[in-house]
Amino acid sequence: MNSRRDFLQKIGVSALALHLAPLAGWANNTTNNEKTYDGKVLRVAIMGLGSYGTRVAEAMQSCTKAKLVGVISGTPSKVKAWQSKYGIPEKNCYNYENFDNIKNNPDIDAVYVITPNGLHHDQVIRVAKAGKHAISEKPMSVNAQQGQEMVDACKKAGVKLLVGYRMHFEPKTLEVIRMRQAGEFGKIMFFQGQCGFTIGDPTQWRLNKQLAGGGAMMDIGIYAINGSRYMTGEEPIWVTAQETKTDHEKFKEGVDETIQFQFGFPSGAVASCLSTYNMNNLDRFFLDGDKGFAELQPSTGYGPIQGRTHKGELTQPITTHQTVQMDEFAGIIFDNKKPVVPVDGEEAVKDLKIIDAIYQAVKTGKKVDIKLS
């Protein structure tokens, strides 16, 4: 497996919780295409035409509230291929040097930045200055300071900043959250998040400190960080962490191979998590309360997400994560819709503050307090 994209497998499919009636039309692409929608459509340009950008583009073909209308890439051949495949006009095509000119293009509402982590900060700020809504893939940046600068820039420009937290719309995940909020698990005691795969090509950007901002933590570990928050319904107040590195040639200074980290929460609940680029078969969340439990495995892959609780299997219809995400983003941008779990820049800064604290705990070997407010 050469990347997170390979590890997380093929097109995302998951389930719809019964309480999410408005999303029922996304049970499959046929139903989705038959839905009538006469509201405002979010017109999106994708920046970064790699494997995940391609996945998002494909998923958007089934959207009812969002449409792919533009591309930004440094590779002319990719631009031409996308133009042909998705019917994108020449006037909506840009490169990394001239994309500031989107400010003069009324046909683009938002730009989805799907480039290496280390580039998000500058690119999102440029998008904001061009007066367009910004969508950033996660992690939003390489540290909390840069993340806050992105939030501030978008606020100053009067545009919205959203982050590609597709799991925040995943129906089995939302059902677990609903059950927890309803008290069906009782007092939450413990969360476990395991995220990892064996990474391939040692020359790829994910193993480049400058481009990635780190190693496995910045790529796959963020799922356990974010998951610990929405699964428990609390924010961590301290962290301890330990790094293991077996291949110093592949995982150079500042590029983590494996980190185990532990959180403490205000209620007394604790979490034990693992982020790695050196082990396969790790994509599992487990939540334990004094009255019940929930397990998702796979928990964050593109699909199908599978889960069970003390009440039995979680069984809902199939959706494509990125299709639902982009349609939901349209509602957030145009109608100020409030998702069950936030997907805005402030949410992403919290994850970045936690990542900063994890790296500090690894470096010092000490328990580090976390302050998210």
CSV table of C-alpha atoms in Angstrom, one decimal:
chain,number,residue,atom,x,y,z
A,1,MET,CA,0.0,0.0,0.0
A,2,ASN,CA,1.6,3.2,-1.1
A,3,SER,CA,-0.6,5.8,0.7
A,4,ARG,CA,-3.4,6.4,3.0
A,5,ARG,CA,-5.6,6.5,-0.1
A,6,ASP,CA,-4.7,2.8,-0.8
A,7,PHE,CA,-5.0,1.8,2.9
A,8,LEU,CA,-8.5,3.3,3.2
A,9,GLN,CA,-9.6,1.3,0.3
A,10,LYS,CA,-12.1,1.8,-2.4
A,11,ILE,CA,-15.1,4.2,-2.7
A,12,GLY,CA,-16.6,5.1,0.6
A,13,VAL,CA,-19.8,3.4,1.6
A,14,SER,CA,-21.6,3.6,4.9
A,15,ALA,CA,-25.0,3.7,6.4
A,16,LEU,CA,-27.7,6.0,7.2
A,17,ALA,CA,-29.0,6.2,10.7
A,18,LEU,CA,-32.7,6.3,11.0
A,19,HIS,CA,-32.7,9.7,12.6
A,20,LEU,CA,-31.1,11.2,9.5
A,21,ALA,CA,-34.2,11.2,7.4
A,22,PRO,CA,-33.1,14.2,5.3
A,23,LEU,CA,-30.1,12.1,4.1
A,24,ALA,CA,-32.2,9.1,3.1
A,25,GLY,CA,-32.1,10.1,-0.6
A,26,TRP,CA,-28.3,9.4,-0.6
A,27,ALA,CA,-28.9,5.7,-0.1
A,28,ASN,CA,-27.5,5.1,-3.5
A,29,ASN,CA,-26.5,7.0,-6.6
A,30,THR,CA,-29.7,6.2,-8.5
A,31,THR,CA,-31.9,7.6,-5.8
A,32,ASN,CA,-29.6,10.6,-5.4
A,33,ASN,CA,-29.8,11.4,-9.1
A,34,GLU,CA,-33.5,11.2,-9.1
A,35,LYS,CA,-33.9,13.7,-6.3
A,36,THR,CA,-35.1,17.1,-7.4
A,37,TYR,CA,-33.3,20.1,-6.0
A,38,ASP,CA,-34.0,23.7,-7.1
A,39,GLY,CA,-31.8,25.5,-4.5
A,40,LYS,CA,-28.4,27.1,-5.0
A,41,VAL,CA,-25.7,24.8,-6.2
A,42,LEU,CA,-22.2,25.1,-4.7
A,43,ARG,CA,-19.7,25.5,-7.6
A,44,VAL,CA,-16.4,24.1,-6.7
A,45,ALA,CA,-12.9,24.2,-8.1
A,46,ILE,CA,-10.6,21.4,-7.0
A,47,MET,CA,-6.9,22.3,-6.3
A,48,GLY,CA,-4.6,19.3,-6.5
A,49,LEU,CA,-5.6,16.6,-9.0
A,50,GLY,CA,-4.0,13.6,-7.3
A,51,SER,CA,-5.6,10.4,-6.0
A,52,TYR,CA,-7.9,12.0,-3.4
A,53,GLY,CA,-8.8,14.9,-5.6
A,54,THR,CA,-9.8,12.4,-8.2
A,55,ARG,CA,-11.9,10.5,-5.7
A,56,VAL,CA,-13.7,13.7,-4.7
A,57,ALA,CA,-14.3,14.6,-8.3
A,58,GLU,CA,-15.9,11.2,-9.0
A,59,ALA,CA,-18.1,11.4,-6.0
A,60,MET,CA,-19.3,14.9,-6.9
A,61,GLN,CA,-20.8,13.5,-10.1
A,62,SER,CA,-23.6,12.2,-7.8
A,63,CYS,CA,-24.1,15.4,-5.9
A,64,THR,CA,-27.4,17.4,-6.1
A,65,LYS,CA,-26.2,20.5,-4.3
A,66,ALA,CA,-22.6,20.8,-5.4
A,67,LYS,CA,-20.9,20.7,-8.8
A,68,LEU,CA,-17.3,20.5,-10.0
A,69,VAL,CA,-16.7,23.5,-12.3
A,70,GLY,CA,-13.0,24.2,-12.1
A,71,VAL,CA,-9.5,22.9,-11.6
A,72,ILE,CA,-6.2,24.2,-10.2
A,73,SER,CA,-3.1,22.2,-10.9
A,74,GLY,CA,0.6,22.5,-11.8
A,75,THR,CA,0.3,19.7,-14.3
A,76,PRO,CA,-1.1,20.8,-17.7
A,77,SER,CA,-1.8,17.2,-18.8
A,78,LYS,CA,-4.0,16.6,-15.8
A,79,VAL,CA,-5.9,19.8,-16.4
A,80,LYS,CA,-6.6,18.7,-20.0
A,81,ALA,CA,-7.7,15.2,-18.9
A,82,TRP,CA,-10.1,16.7,-16.3
A,83,GLN,CA,-11.4,19.2,-18.8
A,84,SER,CA,-12.3,16.4,-21.1
A,85,LYS,CA,-13.7,14.1,-18.5
A,86,TYR,CA,-15.7,16.5,-16.5
A,87,GLY,CA,-16.6,19.2,-19.1
A,88,ILE,CA,-14.6,22.0,-17.4
A,89,PRO,CA,-14.3,25.1,-19.5
A,90,GLU,CA,-10.9,26.7,-20.2
A,91,LYS,CA,-11.8,29.8,-18.3
A,92,ASN,CA,-12.2,27.8,-15.1
A,93,CYS,CA,-8.7,26.3,-15.3
A,94,TYR,CA,-5.8,27.7,-13.3
A,95,ASN,CA,-2.3,26.8,-12.1
A,96,TYR,CA,-0.6,27.5,-8.8
A,97,GLU,CA,0.9,30.7,-10.0
A,98,ASN,CA,-2.3,32.4,-11.4
A,99,PHE,CA,-5.1,31.0,-9.4
A,100,ASP,CA,-5.5,34.3,-7.5
A,101,ASN,CA,-7.4,35.3,-10.7
A,102,ILE,CA,-10.4,33.3,-9.5
A,103,LYS,CA,-11.4,36.5,-7.8
A,104,ASN,CA,-12.6,37.7,-11.2
A,105,ASN,CA,-14.5,34.5,-11.9
A,106,PRO,CA,-18.1,34.6,-10.8
A,107,ASP,CA,-18.7,31.0,-11.8
A,108,ILE,CA,-16.6,29.6,-8.9
A,109,ASP,CA,-17.9,29.8,-5.3
A,110,ALA,CA,-15.4,27.7,-3.5
A,111,VAL,CA,-12.0,26.0,-3.8
A,112,TYR,CA,-11.3,22.6,-2.3
A,113,VAL,CA,-7.6,22.5,-1.5
A,114,ILE,CA,-6.3,18.9,-1.8
A,115,THR,CA,-2.6,19.4,-1.8
A,116,PRO,CA,0.2,18.3,0.6
A,117,ASN,CA,-0.4,19.5,4.2
A,118,GLY,CA,2.5,22.0,4.2
A,119,LEU,CA,0.9,23.9,1.3
A,120,HIS,CA,-2.6,24.4,2.7
A,121,HIS,CA,-1.8,27.5,4.8
A,122,ASP,CA,-0.6,29.7,2.0
A,123,GLN,CA,-3.1,28.3,-0.6
A,124,VAL,CA,-6.2,28.7,1.6
A,125,ILE,CA,-5.2,32.3,2.5
A,126,ARG,CA,-4.8,33.1,-1.2
A,127,VAL,CA,-8.2,31.6,-1.9
A,128,ALA,CA,-9.7,33.7,0.9
A,129,LYS,CA,-8.1,36.9,-0.4
A,130,ALA,CA,-9.6,36.1,-3.8
A,131,GLY,CA,-13.0,36.2,-2.1
A,132,LYS,CA,-13.9,32.5,-2.4
A,133,HIS,CA,-15.0,30.0,0.2
A,134,ALA,CA,-12.2,27.6,1.2
A,135,ILE,CA,-12.4,23.9,1.8
A,136,SER,CA,-9.2,22.4,3.1
A,137,GLU,CA,-8.3,18.7,3.3
A,138,LYS,CA,-7.2,17.6,6.7
A,139,PRO,CA,-5.1,18.2,8.6
A,140,MET,CA,-5.8,21.8,7.8
A,141,SER,CA,-2.2,22.8,8.3
A,142,VAL,CA,1.0,21.6,9.9
A,143,ASN,CA,0.5,23.3,13.3
A,144,ALA,CA,-2.1,25.3,15.3
A,145,GLN,CA,-0.5,28.7,14.7
A,146,GLN,CA,-0.8,28.3,10.9
A,147,GLY,CA,-4.3,26.9,11.3
A,148,GLN,CA,-5.4,30.0,13.3
A,149,GLU,CA,-3.9,32.2,10.7
A,150,MET,CA,-6.0,30.5,8.1
A,151,VAL,CA,-9.2,30.9,10.2
A,152,ASP,CA,-8.4,34.6,10.8
A,153,ALA,CA,-7.7,35.2,7.0
A,154,CYS,CA,-11.0,33.7,6.0
A,155,LYS,CA,-12.9,35.7,8.7
A,156,LYS,CA,-11.2,38.9,7.5
A,157,ALA,CA,-12.2,38.1,3.9
A,158,GLY,CA,-15.8,37.3,4.9
A,159,VAL,CA,-15.6,33.7,3.5
A,160,LYS,CA,-16.2,30.4,5.1
A,161,LEU,CA,-13.5,27.8,5.9
A,162,LEU,CA,-14.5,24.2,6.0
A,163,VAL,CA,-12.4,21.1,6.4
A,164,GLY,CA,-12.8,17.7,4.8
A,165,TYR,CA,-14.1,15.8,7.8
A,166,ARG,CA,-16.1,13.3,5.8
A,167,MET,CA,-16.6,11.1,8.9
A,168,HIS,CA,-18.7,13.8,10.5
A,169,PHE,CA,-21.5,12.9,8.0
A,170,GLU,CA,-20.9,9.2,8.1
A,171,PRO,CA,-24.2,7.6,9.2
A,172,LYS,CA,-22.9,4.7,11.4
A,173,THR,CA,-20.7,7.2,13.1
A,174,LEU,CA,-23.6,9.6,13.6
A,175,GLU,CA,-25.7,6.8,15.1
A,176,VAL,CA,-23.0,6.1,17.7
A,177,ILE,CA,-22.9,9.8,18.5
A,178,ARG,CA,-26.7,9.8,18.8
A,179,MET,CA,-26.7,6.8,21.1
A,180,ARG,CA,-24.0,8.4,23.3
A,181,GLN,CA,-25.9,11.7,23.5
A,182,ALA,CA,-29.0,9.7,24.5
A,183,GLY,CA,-27.2,8.1,27.3
A,184,GLU,CA,-27.4,4.6,25.9
A,185,PHE,CA,-23.8,3.8,26.7
A,186,GLY,CA,-24.1,5.3,30.2
A,187,LYS,CA,-21.0,7.1,31.6
A,188,ILE,CA,-18.2,7.0,29.0
A,189,MET,CA,-15.1,5.4,30.5
A,190,PHE,CA,-12.7,4.6,27.6
A,191,PHE,CA,-12.0,5.2,23.9
A,192,GLN,CA,-9.5,3.3,21.7
A,193,GLY,CA,-8.5,4.5,18.3
A,194,GLN,CA,-6.2,2.5,16.1
A,195,CYS,CA,-5.1,4.0,12.7
A,196,GLY,CA,-2.3,2.7,10.6
A,197,PHE,CA,-0.9,1.0,7.5
A,198,THR,CA,2.5,0.1,6.0
A,199,ILE,CA,3.5,3.0,3.8
A,200,GLY,CA,5.3,2.3,0.5
A,201,ASP,CA,7.3,4.7,-1.7
A,202,PRO,CA,9.9,6.4,0.5
A,203,THR,CA,10.2,9.4,-1.8
A,204,GLN,CA,6.5,10.4,-1.6
A,205,TRP,CA,5.5,13.7,0.0
A,206,ARG,CA,3.9,12.0,3.0
A,207,LEU,CA,7.5,11.2,4.2
A,208,ASN,CA,8.8,14.7,3.5
A,209,LYS,CA,8.8,16.8,6.7
A,210,GLN,CA,8.4,20.1,4.9
A,211,LEU,CA,5.4,19.0,2.8
A,212,ALA,CA,3.7,16.7,5.3
A,213,GLY,CA,4.5,18.4,8.6
A,214,GLY,CA,5.3,15.1,10.2
A,215,GLY,CA,4.6,11.5,9.5
A,216,ALA,CA,1.8,9.1,10.3
A,217,MET,CA,0.3,11.4,12.8
A,218,MET,CA,-0.4,14.1,10.2
A,219,ASP,CA,-1.8,11.6,7.8
A,220,ILE,CA,-3.7,8.9,9.6
A,221,GLY,CA,-3.3,9.6,13.3
A,222,ILE,CA,-5.6,12.7,13.0
A,223,TYR,CA,-8.5,10.3,12.6
A,224,ALA,CA,-8.0,8.9,16.1
A,225,ILE,CA,-7.5,12.4,17.5
A,226,ASN,CA,-10.7,13.7,16.0
A,227,GLY,CA,-12.5,10.5,16.6
A,228,SER,CA,-11.7,10.5,20.3
A,229,ARG,CA,-13.4,13.9,20.5
A,230,TYR,CA,-16.6,13.1,18.7
A,231,MET,CA,-17.0,9.6,20.1
A,232,THR,CA,-16.6,10.6,23.7
A,233,GLY,CA,-18.2,14.0,23.3
A,234,GLU,CA,-15.4,15.6,25.3
A,235,GLU,CA,-12.2,17.5,24.7
A,236,PRO,CA,-9.0,16.0,26.0
A,237,ILE,CA,-7.2,18.0,28.8
A,238,TRP,CA,-3.9,16.1,28.9
A,239,VAL,CA,-1.8,13.8,26.7
A,240,THR,CA,1.1,11.5,27.1
A,241,ALA,CA,2.8,10.0,24.0
A,242,GLN,CA,5.6,7.6,23.0
A,243,GLU,CA,7.3,7.3,19.6
A,244,THR,CA,8.8,4.1,18.1
A,245,LYS,CA,11.0,4.3,15.1
A,246,THR,CA,12.5,1.2,13.5
A,247,ASP,CA,13.6,2.6,10.1
A,248,HIS,CA,15.5,5.8,10.5
A,249,GLU,CA,16.4,5.9,6.8
A,250,LYS,CA,12.8,5.9,5.7
A,251,PHE,CA,11.5,7.9,8.6
A,252,LYS,CA,13.9,10.7,8.9
A,253,GLU,CA,14.1,13.4,11.6
A,254,GLY,CA,10.6,14.9,12.2
A,255,VAL,CA,8.8,12.2,10.3
A,256,ASP,CA,7.1,9.9,12.8
A,257,GLU,CA,6.7,6.2,12.1
A,258,THR,CA,4.7,5.1,15.1
A,259,ILE,CA,3.3,7.1,18.0
A,260,GLN,CA,1.1,5.7,20.8
A,261,PHE,CA,-0.7,8.4,22.7
A,262,GLN,CA,-3.1,8.6,25.6
A,263,PHE,CA,-5.7,11.3,26.5
A,264,GLY,CA,-7.4,12.2,29.7
A,265,PHE,CA,-10.9,13.9,29.7
A,266,PRO,CA,-12.7,16.1,32.2
A,267,SER,CA,-15.1,13.4,33.2
A,268,GLY,CA,-12.3,11.0,34.0
A,269,ALA,CA,-12.6,9.0,30.8
A,270,VAL,CA,-9.3,8.0,29.1
A,271,ALA,CA,-8.3,7.2,25.6
A,272,SER,CA,-5.5,5.0,24.2
A,273,CYS,CA,-4.6,5.6,20.5
A,274,LEU,CA,-2.1,4.4,17.9
A,275,SER,CA,-0.9,6.1,14.8
A,276,THR,CA,1.5,4.2,12.5
A,277,TYR,CA,3.0,3.9,9.1
A,278,ASN,CA,4.5,0.5,9.9
A,279,MET,CA,1.5,-1.8,10.6
A,280,ASN,CA,-1.5,-2.9,8.6
A,281,ASN,CA,-5.1,-3.9,9.6
A,282,LEU,CA,-5.5,-0.9,11.9
A,283,ASP,CA,-8.7,1.0,11.4
A,284,ARG,CA,-10.8,0.6,14.6
A,285,PHE,CA,-12.6,2.7,17.1
A,286,PHE,CA,-14.0,1.3,20.3
A,287,LEU,CA,-16.1,3.3,22.9
A,288,ASP,CA,-16.9,1.8,26.3
A,289,GLY,CA,-19.4,3.1,28.8
A,290,ASP,CA,-20.7,1.6,32.0
A,291,LYS,CA,-24.0,0.6,30.3
A,292,GLY,CA,-22.8,-0.5,26.8
A,293,PHE,CA,-20.2,-0.2,24.0
A,294,ALA,CA,-19.8,0.7,20.4
A,295,GLU,CA,-17.2,-0.6,17.9
A,296,LEU,CA,-16.5,0.6,14.4
A,297,GLN,CA,-14.2,-1.5,12.2
A,298,PRO,CA,-13.4,-0.3,9.7
A,299,SER,CA,-14.0,3.1,11.4
A,300,THR,CA,-12.6,5.7,9.0
A,301,GLY,CA,-11.9,4.0,5.7
A,302,TYR,CA,-13.7,4.9,2.5
A,303,GLY,CA,-16.0,2.0,3.1
A,304,PRO,CA,-17.9,0.1,3.9
A,305,ILE,CA,-17.8,1.3,7.5
A,306,GLN,CA,-19.0,-1.5,9.8
A,307,GLY,CA,-20.1,-1.3,13.3
A,308,ARG,CA,-21.8,-2.9,16.3
A,309,THR,CA,-22.9,-1.9,19.7
A,310,HIS,CA,-24.1,-3.8,22.8
A,311,LYS,CA,-27.6,-3.7,21.1
A,312,GLY,CA,-26.4,-5.4,17.9
A,313,GLU,CA,-25.0,-4.7,14.4
A,314,LEU,CA,-25.4,-1.2,12.9
A,315,THR,CA,-27.2,-1.7,9.6
A,316,GLN,CA,-28.0,1.2,7.3
A,317,PRO,CA,-28.1,1.9,3.5
A,318,ILE,CA,-25.0,2.8,1.6
A,319,THR,CA,-23.7,6.2,0.8
A,320,THR,CA,-20.5,7.6,-0.7
A,321,HIS,CA,-18.8,9.8,1.9
A,322,GLN,CA,-17.5,12.5,-0.3
A,323,THR,CA,-20.8,12.9,-2.1
A,324,VAL,CA,-22.7,13.5,1.2
A,325,GLN,CA,-19.9,15.7,2.4
A,326,MET,CA,-20.0,18.1,-0.6
A,327,ASP,CA,-23.8,18.3,-0.6
A,328,GLU,CA,-23.7,19.0,3.2
A,329,PHE,CA,-21.0,21.7,2.6
A,330,ALA,CA,-23.4,23.5,0.2
A,331,GLY,CA,-26.0,23.7,3.0
A,332,ILE,CA,-23.4,25.0,5.5
A,333,ILE,CA,-22.0,27.6,3.1
A,334,PHE,CA,-25.3,28.9,1.7
A,335,ASP,CA,-27.8,28.2,4.5
A,336,ASN,CA,-25.6,28.2,7.6
A,337,LYS,CA,-26.6,24.7,8.3
A,338,LYS,CA,-25.2,23.3,11.5
A,339,PRO,CA,-23.8,19.8,11.3
A,340,VAL,CA,-24.0,17.4,14.2
A,341,VAL,CA,-20.2,17.6,14.5
A,342,PRO,CA,-18.5,20.8,13.4
A,343,VAL,CA,-16.4,20.9,10.1
A,344,ASP,CA,-15.1,24.4,10.3
A,345,GLY,CA,-11.7,25.9,10.7
A,346,GLU,CA,-12.1,26.3,14.4
A,347,GLU,CA,-12.7,22.5,14.7
A,348,ALA,CA,-9.5,21.9,12.7
A,349,VAL,CA,-7.4,24.2,14.9
A,350,LYS,CA,-8.4,22.1,17.9
A,351,ASP,CA,-7.1,19.0,16.3
A,352,LEU,CA,-3.9,20.9,15.4
A,353,LYS,CA,-3.4,22.0,19.0
A,354,ILE,CA,-3.7,18.4,20.1
A,355,ILE,CA,-1.2,17.3,17.5
A,356,ASP,CA,1.2,20.0,18.7
A,357,ALA,CA,0.7,18.7,22.3
A,358,ILE,CA,1.4,15.1,21.2
A,359,TYR,CA,4.6,16.0,19.5
A,360,GLN,CA,5.6,18.0,22.6
A,361,ALA,CA,4.8,15.0,24.8
A,362,VAL,CA,6.9,12.7,22.6
A,363,LYS,CA,9.8,15.2,22.7
A,364,THR,CA,9.7,15.8,26.5
A,365,GLY,CA,8.5,12.4,27.7
A,366,LYS,CA,6.1,14.3,30.0
A,367,LYS,CA,2.4,14.6,30.4
A,368,VAL,CA,1.3,17.8,28.5
A,369,ASP,CA,-1.8,19.8,29.4
A,370,ILE,CA,-4.1,20.6,26.5
A,371,LYS,CA,-5.9,23.9,26.3
A,372,LEU,CA,-8.3,24.2,23.4
A,373,SER,CA,-10.1,27.4,24.3
